Short mmCIF file of C-alpha atoms in Angstrom, two decimals:
data_model
loop_
_atom_site.label_atom_id
_atom_site.label_comp_id
_atom_site.label_asym_id
_atom_site.label_seq_id
_atom_site.Cartn_x
_atom_site.Cartn_y
_atom_site.Cartn_z
CA UNK A 1 -3.22 138.47 25.94
CA UNK A 2 -4.57 139.90 29.23
CA UNK A 3 -9.08 137.53 29.07
CA UNK A 4 -10.17 140.87 28.61
CA UNK A 5 -9.41 142.25 25.45
CA UNK A 6 -11.20 141.45 22.42
CA UNK A 7 -9.56 141.13 19.26
CA UNK A 8 -11.62 143.20 16.95
CA UNK A 9 -10.71 142.59 12.91
CA UNK A 10 -12.59 144.96 10.00
CA UNK A 11 -12.75 144.64 6.70
CA UNK A 12 -12.80 147.72 3.40
CA UNK A 13 -14.79 146.56 0.98
CA UNK A 14 -14.30 149.13 -2.13
CA UNK A 15 -15.88 148.57 -5.49
CA UNK A 16 -15.18 151.18 -8.49
CA UNK A 17 -17.39 150.80 -11.97
CA UNK A 18 -15.32 152.10 -15.35
CA UNK A 19 -15.81 153.34 -18.18
CA UNK A 20 -13.77 151.70 -20.93
CA UNK A 21 -14.60 153.34 -24.44
CA UNK A 22 -11.18 152.42 -26.37
CA UNK A 23 -11.51 149.21 -25.67
CA UNK A 24 -13.23 147.29 -29.06
CA UNK A 25 -12.37 143.95 -27.92
CA UNK A 26 -12.68 141.76 -24.81
CA UNK A 27 -9.65 140.75 -25.45
CA UNK A 28 -8.53 144.57 -25.01
CA UNK A 29 -10.84 144.24 -21.99
CA UNK A 30 -9.13 141.36 -20.74
CA UNK A 31 -5.48 143.86 -21.15
CA UNK A 32 -6.61 147.20 -19.51
CA UNK A 33 -8.86 146.01 -16.38
CA UNK A 34 -5.71 142.88 -16.21
CA UNK A 35 -2.68 145.92 -16.14
CA UNK A 36 -5.37 147.21 -13.81
CA UNK A 37 -5.55 145.05 -11.00
CA UNK A 38 -2.30 142.91 -10.98
CA UNK A 39 -1.06 147.00 -10.09
CA UNK A 40 -3.23 147.23 -7.30
CA UNK A 41 -2.48 144.01 -6.37
CA UNK A 42 0.83 143.88 -6.00
CA UNK A 43 1.16 147.36 -4.04
CA UNK A 44 -1.83 147.21 -2.00
CA UNK A 45 -1.30 143.24 -1.09
CA UNK A 46 -5.44 143.20 -1.70
CA UNK A 47 -8.03 140.40 -2.93
CA UNK A 48 -9.44 141.77 -6.05
CA UNK A 49 -11.76 140.90 -8.60
CA UNK A 50 -13.44 141.16 -12.22
CA UNK A 51 -16.79 141.83 -12.18
CA UNK A 52 -17.88 142.23 -15.30
CA UNK A 53 -20.39 143.02 -16.88
CA UNK A 54 -19.50 139.85 -19.27
CA UNK A 55 -21.05 141.40 -22.46
CA UNK A 56 -19.60 144.37 -22.50
CA UNK A 57 -15.63 145.63 -23.29
CA UNK A 58 -16.22 149.27 -22.96
CA UNK A 59 -17.27 148.50 -18.86
CA UNK A 60 -16.08 146.68 -15.55
CA UNK A 61 -16.66 146.60 -12.15
CA UNK A 62 -13.58 145.85 -9.92
CA UNK A 63 -13.98 144.74 -6.44
CA UNK A 64 -11.43 144.84 -3.13
CA UNK A 65 -10.55 143.10 -0.39
CA UNK A 66 -9.09 144.13 2.37
CA UNK A 67 -8.94 142.77 6.00
CA UNK A 68 -7.01 145.27 8.91
CA UNK A 69 -7.06 146.11 12.46
CA UNK A 70 -8.58 148.52 12.85
CA UNK A 71 -10.92 151.24 11.05
CA UNK A 72 -9.22 153.70 10.09
CA UNK A 73 -5.70 151.43 8.88
CA UNK A 74 -8.60 150.06 7.14
CA UNK A 75 -9.78 153.96 5.37
CA UNK A 76 -6.32 155.31 5.11
CA UNK A 77 -6.17 151.69 2.31
CA UNK A 78 -8.86 152.25 0.33
CA UNK A 79 -8.62 156.67 -0.11
CA UNK A 80 -4.92 155.03 -1.16
CA UNK A 81 -6.23 152.47 -3.65
CA UNK A 82 -9.25 154.96 -4.85
CA UNK A 83 -5.85 158.32 -4.97
CA UNK A 84 -4.03 155.63 -7.31
CA UNK A 85 -6.71 154.92 -9.75
CA UNK A 86 -7.89 158.43 -9.71
CA UNK A 87 -4.20 159.39 -10.97
CA UNK A 88 -4.04 156.01 -13.37
CA UNK A 89 -7.81 157.32 -14.92
CA UNK A 90 -5.85 160.42 -15.90
CA UNK A 91 -3.17 158.41 -17.35
CA UNK A 92 -5.33 155.67 -19.02
CA UNK A 93 -7.82 155.09 -21.42
CA UNK A 94 -9.97 154.75 -18.50
CA UNK A 95 -12.63 157.05 -16.98
CA UNK A 96 -13.96 156.15 -13.84
CA UNK A 97 -17.97 156.10 -12.69
CA UNK A 98 -18.68 155.32 -9.48
CA UNK A 99 -16.56 154.36 -6.56
CA UNK A 100 -18.09 152.76 -3.64
CA UNK A 101 -16.62 151.31 -0.29
CA UNK A 102 -17.91 150.61 3.07
CA UNK A 103 -15.23 149.11 6.50
CA UNK A 104 -16.90 147.22 9.17
CA UNK A 105 -15.63 144.99 11.99
CA UNK A 106 -16.17 141.81 11.43
CA UNK A 107 -16.78 140.36 15.30
CA UNK A 108 -14.90 139.63 18.36
CA UNK A 109 -12.38 136.73 18.28
CA UNK A 110 -11.03 136.88 21.84
CA UNK A 111 -13.05 134.07 22.48
CA UNK A 112 -12.48 132.05 19.28
CA UNK A 113 -11.76 128.68 19.88
CA UNK A 114 -8.19 127.60 18.27
#
């Protein structure tokens, strides 16, 4: 790499709130959420977490993060993930309540120490 080139990683974050009206227990909620998270991890290789809430089995807040080499790359992957969730919503037992997404440049790594 040339000395004047910068390496700028981009970080994408995506959060979704879903309603799971058919769930009547924490176990049922866990099955729906785990299945969804596992499908997403396998397909897009993103980090994923169930943020809760712990005291409700009819809702879930899921968050996903990814790293890319460009803003467009991160934005496209998040959009694909969003489209996947919307398709799953049509076939599954959950309803999407809210999406939130953000993509930011992390910082210049060209001067990073080894």
